[in-house]
Short mmCIF file of C-alpha atoms and ligand atoms in Angstrom, two decimals:
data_model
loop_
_atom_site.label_atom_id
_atom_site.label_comp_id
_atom_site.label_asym_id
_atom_site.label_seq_id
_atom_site.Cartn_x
_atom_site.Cartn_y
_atom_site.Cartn_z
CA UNK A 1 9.87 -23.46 2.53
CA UNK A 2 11.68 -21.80 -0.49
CA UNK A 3 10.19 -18.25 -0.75
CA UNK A 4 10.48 -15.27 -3.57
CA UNK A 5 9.46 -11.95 -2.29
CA UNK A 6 8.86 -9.73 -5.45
CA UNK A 7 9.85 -6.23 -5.61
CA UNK A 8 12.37 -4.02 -4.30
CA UNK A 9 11.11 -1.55 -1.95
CA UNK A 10 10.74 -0.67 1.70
CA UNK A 11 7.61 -2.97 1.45
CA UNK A 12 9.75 -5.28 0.48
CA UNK A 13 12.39 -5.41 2.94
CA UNK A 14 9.97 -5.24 5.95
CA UNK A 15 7.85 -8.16 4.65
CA UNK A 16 11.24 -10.20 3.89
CA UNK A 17 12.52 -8.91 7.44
CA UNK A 18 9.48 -10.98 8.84
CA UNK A 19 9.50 -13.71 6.59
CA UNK A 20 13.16 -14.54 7.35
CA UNK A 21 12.48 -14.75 11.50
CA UNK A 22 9.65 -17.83 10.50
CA UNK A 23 11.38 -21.16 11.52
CA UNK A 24 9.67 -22.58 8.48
CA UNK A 25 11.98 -20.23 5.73
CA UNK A 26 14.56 -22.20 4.53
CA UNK A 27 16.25 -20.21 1.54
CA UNK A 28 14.55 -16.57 0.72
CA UNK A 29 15.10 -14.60 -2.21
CA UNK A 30 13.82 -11.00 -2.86
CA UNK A 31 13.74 -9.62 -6.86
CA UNK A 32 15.05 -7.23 -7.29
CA UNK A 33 15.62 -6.47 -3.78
CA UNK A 34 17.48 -3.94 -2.96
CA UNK A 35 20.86 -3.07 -0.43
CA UNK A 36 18.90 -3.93 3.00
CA UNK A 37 17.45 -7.13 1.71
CA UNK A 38 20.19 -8.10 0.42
CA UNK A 39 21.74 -8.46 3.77
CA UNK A 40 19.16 -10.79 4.79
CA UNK A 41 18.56 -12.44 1.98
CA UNK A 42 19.95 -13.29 -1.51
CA UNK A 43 18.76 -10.43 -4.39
CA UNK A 44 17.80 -11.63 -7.61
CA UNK A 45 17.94 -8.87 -10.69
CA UNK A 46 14.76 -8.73 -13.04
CA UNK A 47 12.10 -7.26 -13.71
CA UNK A 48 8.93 -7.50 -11.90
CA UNK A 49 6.49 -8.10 -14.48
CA UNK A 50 8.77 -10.41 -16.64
CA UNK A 51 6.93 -13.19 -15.74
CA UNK A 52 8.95 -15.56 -18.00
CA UNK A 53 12.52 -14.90 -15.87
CA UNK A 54 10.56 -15.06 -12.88
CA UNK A 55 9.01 -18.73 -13.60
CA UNK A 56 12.13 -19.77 -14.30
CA UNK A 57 13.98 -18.97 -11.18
CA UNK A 58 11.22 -20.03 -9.04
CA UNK A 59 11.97 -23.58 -10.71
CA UNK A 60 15.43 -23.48 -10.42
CA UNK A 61 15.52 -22.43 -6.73
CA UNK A 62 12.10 -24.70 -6.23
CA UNK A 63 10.40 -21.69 -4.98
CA UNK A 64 7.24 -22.87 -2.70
CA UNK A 65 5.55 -19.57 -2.17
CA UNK A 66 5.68 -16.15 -4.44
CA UNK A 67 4.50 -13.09 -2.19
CA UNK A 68 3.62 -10.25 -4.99
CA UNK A 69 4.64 -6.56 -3.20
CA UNK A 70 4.08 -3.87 -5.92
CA UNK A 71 0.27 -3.99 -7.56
CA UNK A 72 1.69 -3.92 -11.32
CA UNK A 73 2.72 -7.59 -12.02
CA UNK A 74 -0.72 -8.36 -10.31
CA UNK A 75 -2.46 -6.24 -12.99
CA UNK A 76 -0.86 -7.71 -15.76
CA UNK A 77 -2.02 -11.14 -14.62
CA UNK A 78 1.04 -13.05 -12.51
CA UNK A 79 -0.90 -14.84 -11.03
CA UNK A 80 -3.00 -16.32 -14.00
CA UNK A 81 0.26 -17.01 -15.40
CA UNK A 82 1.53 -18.62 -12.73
CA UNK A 83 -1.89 -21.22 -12.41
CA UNK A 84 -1.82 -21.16 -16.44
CA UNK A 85 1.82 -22.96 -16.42
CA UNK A 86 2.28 -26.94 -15.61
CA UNK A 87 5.91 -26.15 -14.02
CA UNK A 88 4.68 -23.12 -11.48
CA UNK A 89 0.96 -23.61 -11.06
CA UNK A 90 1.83 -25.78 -7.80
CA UNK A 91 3.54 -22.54 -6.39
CA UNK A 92 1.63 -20.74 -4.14
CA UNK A 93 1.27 -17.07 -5.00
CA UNK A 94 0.17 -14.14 -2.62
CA UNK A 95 -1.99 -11.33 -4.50
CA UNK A 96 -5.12 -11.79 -6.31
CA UNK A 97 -5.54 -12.71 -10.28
CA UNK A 98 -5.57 -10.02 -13.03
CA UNK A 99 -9.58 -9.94 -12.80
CA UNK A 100 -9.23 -9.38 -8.73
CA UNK A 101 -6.85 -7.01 -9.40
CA UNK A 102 -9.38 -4.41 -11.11
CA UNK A 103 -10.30 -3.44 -7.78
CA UNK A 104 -6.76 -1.36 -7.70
CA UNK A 105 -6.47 -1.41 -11.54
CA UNK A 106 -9.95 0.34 -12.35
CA UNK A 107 -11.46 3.01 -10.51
CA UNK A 108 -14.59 1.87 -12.33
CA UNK A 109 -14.61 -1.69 -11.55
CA UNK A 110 -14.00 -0.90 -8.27
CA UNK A 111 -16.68 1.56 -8.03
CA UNK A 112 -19.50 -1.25 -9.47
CA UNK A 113 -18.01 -3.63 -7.02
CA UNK A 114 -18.77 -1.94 -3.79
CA UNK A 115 -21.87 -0.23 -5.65
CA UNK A 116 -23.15 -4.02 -6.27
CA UNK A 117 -22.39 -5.52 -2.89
CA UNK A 118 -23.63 -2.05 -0.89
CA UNK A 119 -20.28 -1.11 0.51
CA UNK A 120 -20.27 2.31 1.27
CA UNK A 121 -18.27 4.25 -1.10
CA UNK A 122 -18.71 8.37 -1.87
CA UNK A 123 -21.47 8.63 -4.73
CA UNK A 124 -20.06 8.90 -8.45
CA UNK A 125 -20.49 8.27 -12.37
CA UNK A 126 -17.74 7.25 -15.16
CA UNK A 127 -17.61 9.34 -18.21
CA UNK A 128 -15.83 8.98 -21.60
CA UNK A 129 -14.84 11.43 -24.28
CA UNK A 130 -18.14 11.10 -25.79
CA UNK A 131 -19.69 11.50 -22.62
CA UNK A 132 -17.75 14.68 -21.78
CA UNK A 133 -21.05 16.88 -21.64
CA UNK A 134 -22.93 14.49 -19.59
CA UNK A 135 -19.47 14.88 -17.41
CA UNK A 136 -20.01 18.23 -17.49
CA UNK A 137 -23.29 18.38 -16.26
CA UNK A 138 -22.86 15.97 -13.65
CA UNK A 139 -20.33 18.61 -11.97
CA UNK A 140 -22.84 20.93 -12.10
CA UNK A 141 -24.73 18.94 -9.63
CA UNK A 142 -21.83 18.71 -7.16
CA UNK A 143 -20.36 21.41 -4.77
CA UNK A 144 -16.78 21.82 -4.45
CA UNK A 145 -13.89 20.16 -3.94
CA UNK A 146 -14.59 18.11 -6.84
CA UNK A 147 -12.74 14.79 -7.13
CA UNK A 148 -11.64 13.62 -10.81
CA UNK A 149 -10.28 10.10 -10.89
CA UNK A 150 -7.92 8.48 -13.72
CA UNK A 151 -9.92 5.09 -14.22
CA UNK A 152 -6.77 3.21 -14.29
CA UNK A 153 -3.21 3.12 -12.82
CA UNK A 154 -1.39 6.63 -13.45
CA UNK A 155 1.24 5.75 -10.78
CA UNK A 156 -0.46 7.27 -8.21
CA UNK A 157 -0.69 10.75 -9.86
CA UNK A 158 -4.38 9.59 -11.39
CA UNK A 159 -6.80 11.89 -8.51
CA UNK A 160 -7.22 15.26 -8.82
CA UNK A 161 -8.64 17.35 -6.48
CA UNK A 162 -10.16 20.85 -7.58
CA UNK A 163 -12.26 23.70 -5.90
CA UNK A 164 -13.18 25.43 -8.60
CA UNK A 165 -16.19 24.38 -11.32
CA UNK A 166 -14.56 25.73 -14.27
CA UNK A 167 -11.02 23.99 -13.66
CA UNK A 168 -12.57 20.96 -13.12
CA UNK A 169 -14.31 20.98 -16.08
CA UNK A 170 -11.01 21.86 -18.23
CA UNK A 171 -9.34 19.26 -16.18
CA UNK A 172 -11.91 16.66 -16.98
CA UNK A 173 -11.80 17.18 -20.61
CA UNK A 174 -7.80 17.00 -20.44
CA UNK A 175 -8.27 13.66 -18.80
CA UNK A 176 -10.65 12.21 -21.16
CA UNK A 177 -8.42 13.60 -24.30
CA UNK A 178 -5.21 11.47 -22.73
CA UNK A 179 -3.80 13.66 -19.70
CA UNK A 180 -2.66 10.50 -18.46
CA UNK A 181 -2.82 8.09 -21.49
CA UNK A 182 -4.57 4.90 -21.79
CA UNK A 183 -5.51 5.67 -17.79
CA UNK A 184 -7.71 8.53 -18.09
CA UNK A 185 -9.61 7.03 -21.28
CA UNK A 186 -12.47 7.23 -18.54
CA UNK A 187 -12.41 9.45 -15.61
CA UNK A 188 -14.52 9.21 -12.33
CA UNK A 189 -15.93 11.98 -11.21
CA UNK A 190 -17.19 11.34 -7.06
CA UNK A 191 -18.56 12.97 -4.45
CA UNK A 192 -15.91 14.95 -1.82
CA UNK A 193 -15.63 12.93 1.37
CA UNK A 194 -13.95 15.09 4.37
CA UNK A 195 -13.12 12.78 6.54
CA UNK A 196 -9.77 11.78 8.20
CA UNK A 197 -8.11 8.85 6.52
CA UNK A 198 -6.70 5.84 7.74
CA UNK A 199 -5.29 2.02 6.58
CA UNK A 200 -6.71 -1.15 6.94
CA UNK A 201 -5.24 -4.75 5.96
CA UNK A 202 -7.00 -7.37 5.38
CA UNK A 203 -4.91 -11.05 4.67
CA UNK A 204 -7.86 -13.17 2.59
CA UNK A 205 -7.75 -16.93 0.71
CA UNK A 206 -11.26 -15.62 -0.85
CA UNK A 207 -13.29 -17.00 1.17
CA UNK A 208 -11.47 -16.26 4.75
CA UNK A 209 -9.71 -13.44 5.90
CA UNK A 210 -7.94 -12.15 9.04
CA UNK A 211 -7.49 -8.01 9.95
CA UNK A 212 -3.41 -7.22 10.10
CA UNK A 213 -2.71 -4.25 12.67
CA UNK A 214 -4.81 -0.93 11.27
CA UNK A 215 -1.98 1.90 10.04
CA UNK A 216 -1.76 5.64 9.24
CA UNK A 217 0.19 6.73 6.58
CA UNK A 218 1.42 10.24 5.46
CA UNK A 219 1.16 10.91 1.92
CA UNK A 220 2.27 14.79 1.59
CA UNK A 221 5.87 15.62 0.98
CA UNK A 222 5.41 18.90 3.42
CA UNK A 223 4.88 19.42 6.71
CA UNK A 224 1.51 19.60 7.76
CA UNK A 225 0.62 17.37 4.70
CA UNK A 226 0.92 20.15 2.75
CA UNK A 227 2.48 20.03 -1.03
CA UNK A 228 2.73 17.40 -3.80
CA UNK A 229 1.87 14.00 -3.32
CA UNK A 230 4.43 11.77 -2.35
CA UNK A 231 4.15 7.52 -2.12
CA UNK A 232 4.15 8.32 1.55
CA UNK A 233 6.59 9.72 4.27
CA UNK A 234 5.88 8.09 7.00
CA UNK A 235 3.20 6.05 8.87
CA UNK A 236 1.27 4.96 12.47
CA UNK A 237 0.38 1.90 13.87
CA UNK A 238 -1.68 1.58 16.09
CA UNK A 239 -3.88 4.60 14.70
CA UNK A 240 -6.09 6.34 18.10
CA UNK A 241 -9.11 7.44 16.33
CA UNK A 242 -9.49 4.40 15.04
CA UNK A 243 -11.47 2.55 18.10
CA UNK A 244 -13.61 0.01 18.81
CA UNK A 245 -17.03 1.10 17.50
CA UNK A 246 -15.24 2.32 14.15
CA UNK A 247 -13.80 -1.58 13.84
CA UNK A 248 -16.54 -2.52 14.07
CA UNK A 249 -18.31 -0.26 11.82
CA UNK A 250 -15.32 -1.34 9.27
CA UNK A 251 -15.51 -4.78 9.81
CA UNK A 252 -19.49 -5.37 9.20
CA UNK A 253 -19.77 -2.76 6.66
CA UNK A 254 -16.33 -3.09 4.67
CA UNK A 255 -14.75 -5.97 5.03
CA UNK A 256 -16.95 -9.16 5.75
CA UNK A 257 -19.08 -7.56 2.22
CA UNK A 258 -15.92 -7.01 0.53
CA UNK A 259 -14.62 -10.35 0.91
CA UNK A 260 -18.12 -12.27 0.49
CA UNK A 261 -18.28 -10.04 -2.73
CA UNK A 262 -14.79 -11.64 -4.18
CA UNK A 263 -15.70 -15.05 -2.98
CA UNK A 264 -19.51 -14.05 -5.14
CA UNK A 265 -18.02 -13.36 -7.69
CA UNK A 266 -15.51 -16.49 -8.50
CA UNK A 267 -12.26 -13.77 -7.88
CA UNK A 268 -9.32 -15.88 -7.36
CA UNK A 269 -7.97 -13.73 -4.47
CA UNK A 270 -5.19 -15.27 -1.63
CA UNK A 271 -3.33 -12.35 -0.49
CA UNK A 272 -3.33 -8.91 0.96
CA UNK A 273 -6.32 -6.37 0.63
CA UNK A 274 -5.50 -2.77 1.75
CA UNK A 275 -8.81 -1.08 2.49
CA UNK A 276 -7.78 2.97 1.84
CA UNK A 277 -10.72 4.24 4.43
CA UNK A 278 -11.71 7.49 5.90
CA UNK A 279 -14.76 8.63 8.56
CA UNK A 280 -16.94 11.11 8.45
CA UNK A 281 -18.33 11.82 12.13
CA UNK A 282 -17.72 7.59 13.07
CA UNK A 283 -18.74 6.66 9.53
CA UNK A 284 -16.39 4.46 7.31
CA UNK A 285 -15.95 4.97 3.61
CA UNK A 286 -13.75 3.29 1.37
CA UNK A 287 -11.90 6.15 -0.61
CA UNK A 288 -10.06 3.28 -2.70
CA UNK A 289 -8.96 -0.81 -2.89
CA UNK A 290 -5.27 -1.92 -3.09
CA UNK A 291 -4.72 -5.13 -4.06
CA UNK A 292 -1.39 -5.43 -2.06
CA UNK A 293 0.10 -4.11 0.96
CA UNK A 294 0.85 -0.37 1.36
CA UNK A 295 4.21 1.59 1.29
CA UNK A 296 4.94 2.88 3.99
CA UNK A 297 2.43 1.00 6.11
CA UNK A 298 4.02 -2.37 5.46
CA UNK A 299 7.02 -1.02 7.43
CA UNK A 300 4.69 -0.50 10.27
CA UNK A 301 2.10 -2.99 10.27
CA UNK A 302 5.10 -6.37 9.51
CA UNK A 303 6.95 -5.33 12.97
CA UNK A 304 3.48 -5.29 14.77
CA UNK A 305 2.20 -9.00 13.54
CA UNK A 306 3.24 -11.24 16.66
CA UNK A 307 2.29 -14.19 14.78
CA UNK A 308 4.23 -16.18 12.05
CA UNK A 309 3.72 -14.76 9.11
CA UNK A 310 4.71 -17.58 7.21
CA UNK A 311 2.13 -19.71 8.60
CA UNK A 312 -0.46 -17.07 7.86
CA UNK A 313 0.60 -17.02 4.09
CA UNK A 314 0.79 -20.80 3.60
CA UNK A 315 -2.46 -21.06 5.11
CA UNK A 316 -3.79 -18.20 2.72
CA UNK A 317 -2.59 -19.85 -0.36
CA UNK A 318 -4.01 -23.17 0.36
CA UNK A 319 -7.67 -21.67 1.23
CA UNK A 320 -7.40 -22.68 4.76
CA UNK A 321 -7.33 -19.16 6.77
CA UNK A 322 -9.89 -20.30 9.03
CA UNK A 323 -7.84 -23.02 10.37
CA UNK A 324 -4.91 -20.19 11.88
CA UNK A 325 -5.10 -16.27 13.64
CA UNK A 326 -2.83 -13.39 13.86
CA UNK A 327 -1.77 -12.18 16.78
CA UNK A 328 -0.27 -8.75 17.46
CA UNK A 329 2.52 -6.76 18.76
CA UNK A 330 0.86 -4.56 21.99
CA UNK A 331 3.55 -2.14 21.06
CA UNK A 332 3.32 1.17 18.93
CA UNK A 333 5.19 1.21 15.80
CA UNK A 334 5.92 4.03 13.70
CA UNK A 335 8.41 4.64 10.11
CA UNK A 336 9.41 8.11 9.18
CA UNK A 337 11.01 8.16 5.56
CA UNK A 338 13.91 9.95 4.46
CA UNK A 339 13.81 10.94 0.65
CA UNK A 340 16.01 12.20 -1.68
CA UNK A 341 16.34 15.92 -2.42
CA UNK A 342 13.63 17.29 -4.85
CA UNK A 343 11.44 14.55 -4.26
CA UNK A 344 8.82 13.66 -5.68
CA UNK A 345 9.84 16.01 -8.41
CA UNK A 346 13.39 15.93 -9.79
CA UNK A 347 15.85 14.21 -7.82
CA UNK A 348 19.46 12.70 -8.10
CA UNK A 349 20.12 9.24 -7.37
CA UNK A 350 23.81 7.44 -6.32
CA UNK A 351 24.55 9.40 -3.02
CA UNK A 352 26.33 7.70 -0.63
CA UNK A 353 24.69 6.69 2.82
CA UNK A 354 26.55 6.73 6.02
CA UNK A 355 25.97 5.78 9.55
CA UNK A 356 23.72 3.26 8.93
CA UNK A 357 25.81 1.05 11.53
CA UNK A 358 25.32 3.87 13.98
CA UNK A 359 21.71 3.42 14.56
CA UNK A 360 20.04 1.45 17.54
CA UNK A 361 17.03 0.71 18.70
CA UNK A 362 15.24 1.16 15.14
CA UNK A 363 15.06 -1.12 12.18
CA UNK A 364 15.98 0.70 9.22
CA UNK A 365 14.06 -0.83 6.08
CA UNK A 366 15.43 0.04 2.64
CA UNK A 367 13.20 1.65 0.34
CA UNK A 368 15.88 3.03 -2.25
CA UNK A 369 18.78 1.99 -2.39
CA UNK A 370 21.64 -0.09 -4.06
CA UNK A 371 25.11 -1.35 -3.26
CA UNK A 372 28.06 -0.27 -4.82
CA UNK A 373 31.57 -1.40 -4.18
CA UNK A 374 30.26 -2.10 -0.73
CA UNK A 375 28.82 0.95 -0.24
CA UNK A 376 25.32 1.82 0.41
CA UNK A 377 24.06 4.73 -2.38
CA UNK A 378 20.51 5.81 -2.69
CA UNK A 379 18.62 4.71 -5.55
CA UNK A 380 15.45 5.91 -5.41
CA UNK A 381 12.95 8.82 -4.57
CA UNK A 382 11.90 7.28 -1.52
CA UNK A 383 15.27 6.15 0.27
CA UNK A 384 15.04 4.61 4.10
CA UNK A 385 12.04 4.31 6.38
CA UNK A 386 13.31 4.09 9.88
CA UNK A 387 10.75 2.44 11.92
CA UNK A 388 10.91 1.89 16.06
CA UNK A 389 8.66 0.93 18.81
CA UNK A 390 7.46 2.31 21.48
CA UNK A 391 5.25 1.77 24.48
CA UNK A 392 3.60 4.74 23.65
CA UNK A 393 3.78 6.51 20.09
CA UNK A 394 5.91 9.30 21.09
CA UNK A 395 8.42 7.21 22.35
CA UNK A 396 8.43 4.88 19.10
CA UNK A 397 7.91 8.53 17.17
CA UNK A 398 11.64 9.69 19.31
CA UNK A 399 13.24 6.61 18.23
CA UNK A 400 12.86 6.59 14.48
CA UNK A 401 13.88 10.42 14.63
CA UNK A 402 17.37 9.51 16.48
CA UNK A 403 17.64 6.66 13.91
CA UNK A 404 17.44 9.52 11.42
CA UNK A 405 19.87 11.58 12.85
CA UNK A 406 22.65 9.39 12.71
CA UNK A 407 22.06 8.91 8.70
CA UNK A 408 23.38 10.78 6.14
CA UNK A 409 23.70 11.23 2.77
CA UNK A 410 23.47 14.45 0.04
CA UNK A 411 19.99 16.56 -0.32
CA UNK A 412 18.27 13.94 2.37
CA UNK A 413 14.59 15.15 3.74
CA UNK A 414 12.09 13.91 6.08
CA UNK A 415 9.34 15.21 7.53
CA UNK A 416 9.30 16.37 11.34
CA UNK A 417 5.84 16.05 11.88
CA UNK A 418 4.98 12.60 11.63
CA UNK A 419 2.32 11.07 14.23
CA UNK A 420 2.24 14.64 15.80
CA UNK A 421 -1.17 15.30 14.82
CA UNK A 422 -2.40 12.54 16.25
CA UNK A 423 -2.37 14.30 19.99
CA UNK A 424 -1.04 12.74 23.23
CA UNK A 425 -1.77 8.94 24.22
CA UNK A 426 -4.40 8.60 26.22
CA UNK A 427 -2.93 6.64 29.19
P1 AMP B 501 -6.97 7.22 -4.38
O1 AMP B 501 -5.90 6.96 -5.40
O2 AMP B 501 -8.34 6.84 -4.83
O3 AMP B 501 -6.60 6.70 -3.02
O4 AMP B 501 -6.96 8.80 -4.14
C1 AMP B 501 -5.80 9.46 -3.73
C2 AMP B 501 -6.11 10.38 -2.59
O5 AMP B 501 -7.10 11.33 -2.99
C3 AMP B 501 -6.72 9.68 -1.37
O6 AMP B 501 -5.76 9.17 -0.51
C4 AMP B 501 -7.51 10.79 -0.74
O7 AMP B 501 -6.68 11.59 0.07
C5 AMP B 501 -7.98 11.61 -1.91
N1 AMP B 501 -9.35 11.22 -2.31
C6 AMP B 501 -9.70 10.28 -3.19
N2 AMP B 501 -11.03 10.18 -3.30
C7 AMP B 501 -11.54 11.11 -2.46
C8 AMP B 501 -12.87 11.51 -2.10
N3 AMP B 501 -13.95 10.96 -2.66
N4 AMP B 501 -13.02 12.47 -1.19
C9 AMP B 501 -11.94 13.05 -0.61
N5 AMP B 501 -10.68 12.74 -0.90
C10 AMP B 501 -10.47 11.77 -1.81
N1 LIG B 502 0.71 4.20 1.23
C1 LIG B 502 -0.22 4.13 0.20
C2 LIG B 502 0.04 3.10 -0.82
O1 LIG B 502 0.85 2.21 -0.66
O2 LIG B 502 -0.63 3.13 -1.86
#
């Protein structure tokens, strides 16, 4: 099979990384990749939601199957485009169509979704500007922290959290007066959940699906998750909390009525579903639905699938999930991310990496990052995850760090701290 990984982030690379070991990839292409997939497979430069350049070189390299990574060209409807066209509709296309995609793309949507199929979900209401006193009034029912959500994508910057009643109201009116433009036209205001948060994957061909390994990920550029919000510095898989009885929990209550709902209501969905969970005392909530892998967790979760992932794809695309199962890595697998300097604030890009060759024992997926005169540079916020195993997670945990001390480059950061809070493995 001919396959065209889309996007060009550590995501990316790891799901290309495990792509390219399936005996069944013949040619793989990544767009627009970046410097680590390009050494395992060939980088094609566009954008990802020009649909038009992309249907072309899907035709001209007789692409068979199109795995989506970032959430925005699924938004904007890739997939309908894709079934819409005569020449690509035979393609097979991993992530859900632009209606499916509302679950990431509207806070709203998704909050009528699991209201509708009795998913449990913290308790909320969707205001407008001319709603703005009913808003109002609504916070005075809650208690602190209150939680103010952009309805649609505000590149992850869209949640704010605030303790104080006053600031949240002043916060909710900047919202629904364009704080974050066209996103924040309505803003969700939901009840605080304090629970302790955690990943699950889900691979689905709408009516089928099958769990992928559960992960942790670290979303705070400080240690002790402390500081701005970052796309995430690092992640955990397995996660210990996570047991049994909470699986289980997740499973009957979150996933089985999740995907029953998208098969209910006619969603065209064959691809990944990233349940963004937390408990409170044992009980699962679902803080939010991505309608894609996550970043870092995909640099976890791809080296702990045992199974073909190819197979599992091919099999989502063509409705027949039932028919195949995943099996995992026993192992522990963990990604610590070095960033550029000033991240996620201000940050320069075009430093030059070294000792890249010098690391062993880790797989070092490229996040961002570009070649130059064939030299590695950063080219991104987010630059390397270095991910190991481990038969326990501090031994994965002391392998990623050693991959991170032999790289280098100008104003690089990392957290210390990653999987440290999770407490010794029980043995
Ligand atoms: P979201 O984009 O919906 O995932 O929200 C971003 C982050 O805000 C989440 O990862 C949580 O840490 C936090 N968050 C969102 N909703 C809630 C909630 N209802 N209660 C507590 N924290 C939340
Ligand atoms: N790691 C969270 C995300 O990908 O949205």
């Amino acid at each position: 099979m001919n396959i065209l990984v889309l996007g060009g982030g550590g995501r990316e690379h790891a799901i290309a990384w495990k792509i390219k070991q399936s005996a069944q990839c013949e040619a793989l292409y990544v767009a627009p990749g970046n410097a680590g997939t390009a050494q395992i497979a060939e980088n094609i430069s566009l954008e990802v939601t020009d649909f038009h350049t992309i249907g072309e070189h899907c035709i001209s390299k007789s692409i068979d199957l199109l795995i989506v990574g970032p959430e925005d060209p699924l938004v904007k409807g890739i997939k309908d485009h894709f079934s819409a066209s005569p020449d690509l509709c035979h393609i097979g296309v991993i992530g859900p169509d632009a209606a499916a995609a509302q679950l990431e793309g509207s806070k709203d949507f998704c909050k009528r979704f699991m209201q509708k199929y009795e998913i449990p979900t913290a308790a909320y209401k969707t205001f407008a500007l001319d709603t703005l006193t009913e808003g109002e009034a609504f916070l005075d029912t809650l208690s602190p922290p209150y939680v103010l959500k952009a309805d649609g994508l505000a590149a992850g910057k869209g949640v704010l959290i605030l303790h104080n009643l006053d600031e949240a109201k002043t916060e909710l009116r900047h919202m629904l007066e364009g704080k974050f433009g066209a996103a924040s036209t309505r803003v969700v205001i939901e009840e605080y959940l304090d629970g302790q948060e955690f990943s699950v994957f889900a691979l689905t061909d709408g009516k089928h699906y099958c769990l992928l390994p559960v992960a942790k990920d670290y979303k705070r550029i400080g240690e002790g998750d402390k500081g701005l919000n970052t796309g995430g510095m690092g992640a955990v898989s397995p996660v210990p909390f996570v047991d049994q009885a909470l699986m289980q929990k997740v499973e009957e209550r979150i996933v089985k009525p999740t995907i029953s709902g998208i098969a209910a209501e006619g969603m065209d969905y064959k691809g990944f579903v990233f349940f963004g969970l937390t408990h409170v005392s044992g009980e699962p909530y679902v803080i939010e639905y991505n309608v894609r892998m996550g970043d870092p967790e995909t640099e976890v979760v791809m080296p702990r699938i045992k199974s073909d992932l190819l197979i599992l794809l091919k099999a989502a695309s063509e409705g027949r999930l039932n028919e195949v199962s995943l099996e995992k890595d026993t192992r522990y697998a963990t990604t610590v991310m070095a960033v550029s300097g000033g991240y996620p604030e201000k940050y320069e890009k075009g430093k030059h990496i070294s000792g890249l060759e010098e690391v062993k024992d880790a797989l070092v997926f490229h996040a961002g990052t570009k070649e130059a005169d064939g030299r590695v540079l950063s080219n991104g916020g987010r630059v390397l995850a270095c991910t190991a195993y481990g038969e326990t997670r501090q031994e994965a945990l002391e392998r990623s760090y050693a991959a991170l001390a032999e790289v280098t480059f100008e104003g690089m950061y990392y957290r210390k701290d990653i999987g440290f809070d999770l407490g010794e493995e029980k043995s």
